[in-house]
Amino acid sequence: MSSFNGIGVSPGVVVGEVHRIRHTVVDHEVPGTPRQVLDALEAVAADLERRAIAADIEVAREVLQAQAMIAQDPALVEAIGARLTDDITYPDVRPAIRDAFSGFRAALESLGGYFAERVHDLDEIADRTIAELSGEKSGPVILSAPSVIVADDLTPADTAALDMRYCLALVVAKGGPTSHTAIVARGLGIPAVVGCNDAEQLESGDVVMVDGRHGLVERNPDEATVLHHKTREDALRARAAAVTGPGRLSDSTPVNLLANAGSVSDAVSAANAGAEGIGLFRTELLFLSRETEPSVDEQVALYTDVFTAMAGHKVVVRTLDAGSDKPVPFLNTVPEENPALGVRGWRLTRNGTGVMRRQLQALAQAATDTHTDLWVMAPMIDTPAEAADFAAQAREFGIRHVGVMIETPAAALLADKVLAEVDFGSLGTNDLTQYVMAADRLDARLSDLTDSWHPAVLRAISLAATNATTLARPLGVCGEAAADPHLAAVLVGLGVTSLSMAPVALAEVRGFLATVDRATCIEVSQIALAASSAEEAKAMVSAVLES
Ligand code: PEP
Ligand code: MG
């Protein structure tokens, strides 16, 4: 038996035979004329379009369409034309093709985060073009029996081509929590482990157990190991299914359980998952591909759709958090050396374009039209002055519940003064963790540091929560930390009053919180604050909560 660890991105425990996918990388000279290269690129684009039409997974379809568009981009065709100028047969066209892609690559990489992860999609187009020219295209993966798919990296084309009826789990060596593989697996409810470097040791035919919740892959597992992991998983699921209704601790202390959303369909999922409202609506996700600012009327229509999907419930909307890992073309126009620390979120109001004011106007209008209990908060607030400025502007438009995200160390340290300016706060633990730990939240190599269980992060949260309690301001958590049941108990013990998470996580957190009382939450929060590391905090809290 040998164990391989990675990042668990989609829960579930399965045992099955490995089906290993290896990509063809042409490692010899590939001769060709400029015309042949362009024809190969066209063939790749047409193939991607065909796969996009055939894909029945929405996210795979979107990425394939985007890839097809890149392959047809006139700037790419021009870049190839500039490198292969003579009408002759070049002995090896691979360097020219890779070089033509390099400008696009650099542009994506400089954006960081989600976009940097898309560099793999770009590389895949180059690889496919070369394989097309050399006649070494890899055929489709045929699965004839249920299998655990293991790969170095799974491209959108790979996942779109997989017969999901036979796909037990996904294990990939590369990728992080926001990689394409993670998104697809969660969407389909298939266990998945990414960033599993040692996965390259696995070969087709190996028998493995995958625990997608705990990021574990076990080769040749014995029966006792499988039983332990399955029982634990089943118990977690059963506990989740057994509790319905609003979030409560076992002593009836209410904990508002809300959902994070970034689209109308997310809002529908939130309603279906029994969310008590939306705790974070990420408005920038509506505009990631917009070249120009949507008009106020257009925004009113979009927000109206979201509010209608959550009719009768509270909706917390965040004003545009453009920049860093979520650049919006019409807002983030200046290249930045260090975008996570740059002009992002509320800081964009420094540009004086009035975008946030128009957004506040549209939000207020849509809420009035739909009689929605609208709460609006600003992201990346650092100082009391920024909080006061936002509050004044939002109130001008008649918005009654005005809040701020507490996601920078400055805002947490000054929470007594920042929260005094507004009606509520929401801890963005994803960013708070990356800024407290000075570690990029999307860098899989730093996942030991970007862990919200770290006592340094918990102490920042504790400070904010203590001040929120003194000021009688509701303080929620809307980062990923809220979705971890044990951490949720710690957060409640620290004084947090609501938790907002991906709709899929709600049942489990609701089920777990129903088993603990307030005194236990306070006890484990103190244990976690006193720990020296994230691992120690997690282990000591688990020992109490699972006893
Ligand atoms: C956060 O930072 O925790 C948060 C909820 O916002 P985002 O992940 O969109 O930056
Ligand atoms: Mg954030």
JSON list of C-alpha atoms in Angstrom, two decimals, residues 36 57 62 96 119 153 162 276 324 340 361 425 457 476:
[
{"chain": "A", "resi": 36, "resn": "GLN", "atom": "CA", "xyz": [0.36, 23.69, -43.82]},
{"chain": "A", "resi": 57, "resn": "ILE", "atom": "CA", "xyz": [-20.64, 19.56, -19.44]},
{"chain": "A", "resi": 62, "resn": "GLU", "atom": "CA", "xyz": [-17.30, 27.11, -22.49]},
{"chain": "A", "resi": 96, "resn": "ALA", "atom": "CA", "xyz": [7.81, 29.19, -34.76]},
{"chain": "A", "resi": 119, "resn": "VAL", "atom": "CA", "xyz": [-2.08, 28.99, -19.89]},
{"chain": "A", "resi": 153, "resn": "ASP", "atom": "CA", "xyz": [-3.06, 17.43, -16.43]},
{"chain": "A", "resi": 162, "resn": "LEU", "atom": "CA", "xyz": [-14.48, 11.33, -21.38]},
{"chain": "A", "resi": 276, "resn": "GLU", "atom": "CA", "xyz": [-31.39, 31.36, 3.88]},
{"chain": "A", "resi": 324, "resn": "SER", "atom": "CA", "xyz": [-5.97, 40.71, -9.16]},
{"chain": "A", "resi": 340, "resn": "ALA", "atom": "CA", "xyz": [-3.06, 41.35, -5.55]},
{"chain": "A", "resi": 361, "resn": "GLN", "atom": "CA", "xyz": [-27.78, 53.05, -8.51]},
{"chain": "A", "resi": 425, "resn": "GLY", "atom": "CA", "xyz": [-19.13, 43.16, 8.05]},
{"chain": "A", "resi": 457, "resn": "VAL", "atom": "CA", "xyz": [-5.49, 34.13, 10.51]},
{"chain": "A", "resi": 476, "resn": "GLY", "atom": "CA", "xyz": [-20.35, 36.89, 8.57]}
]
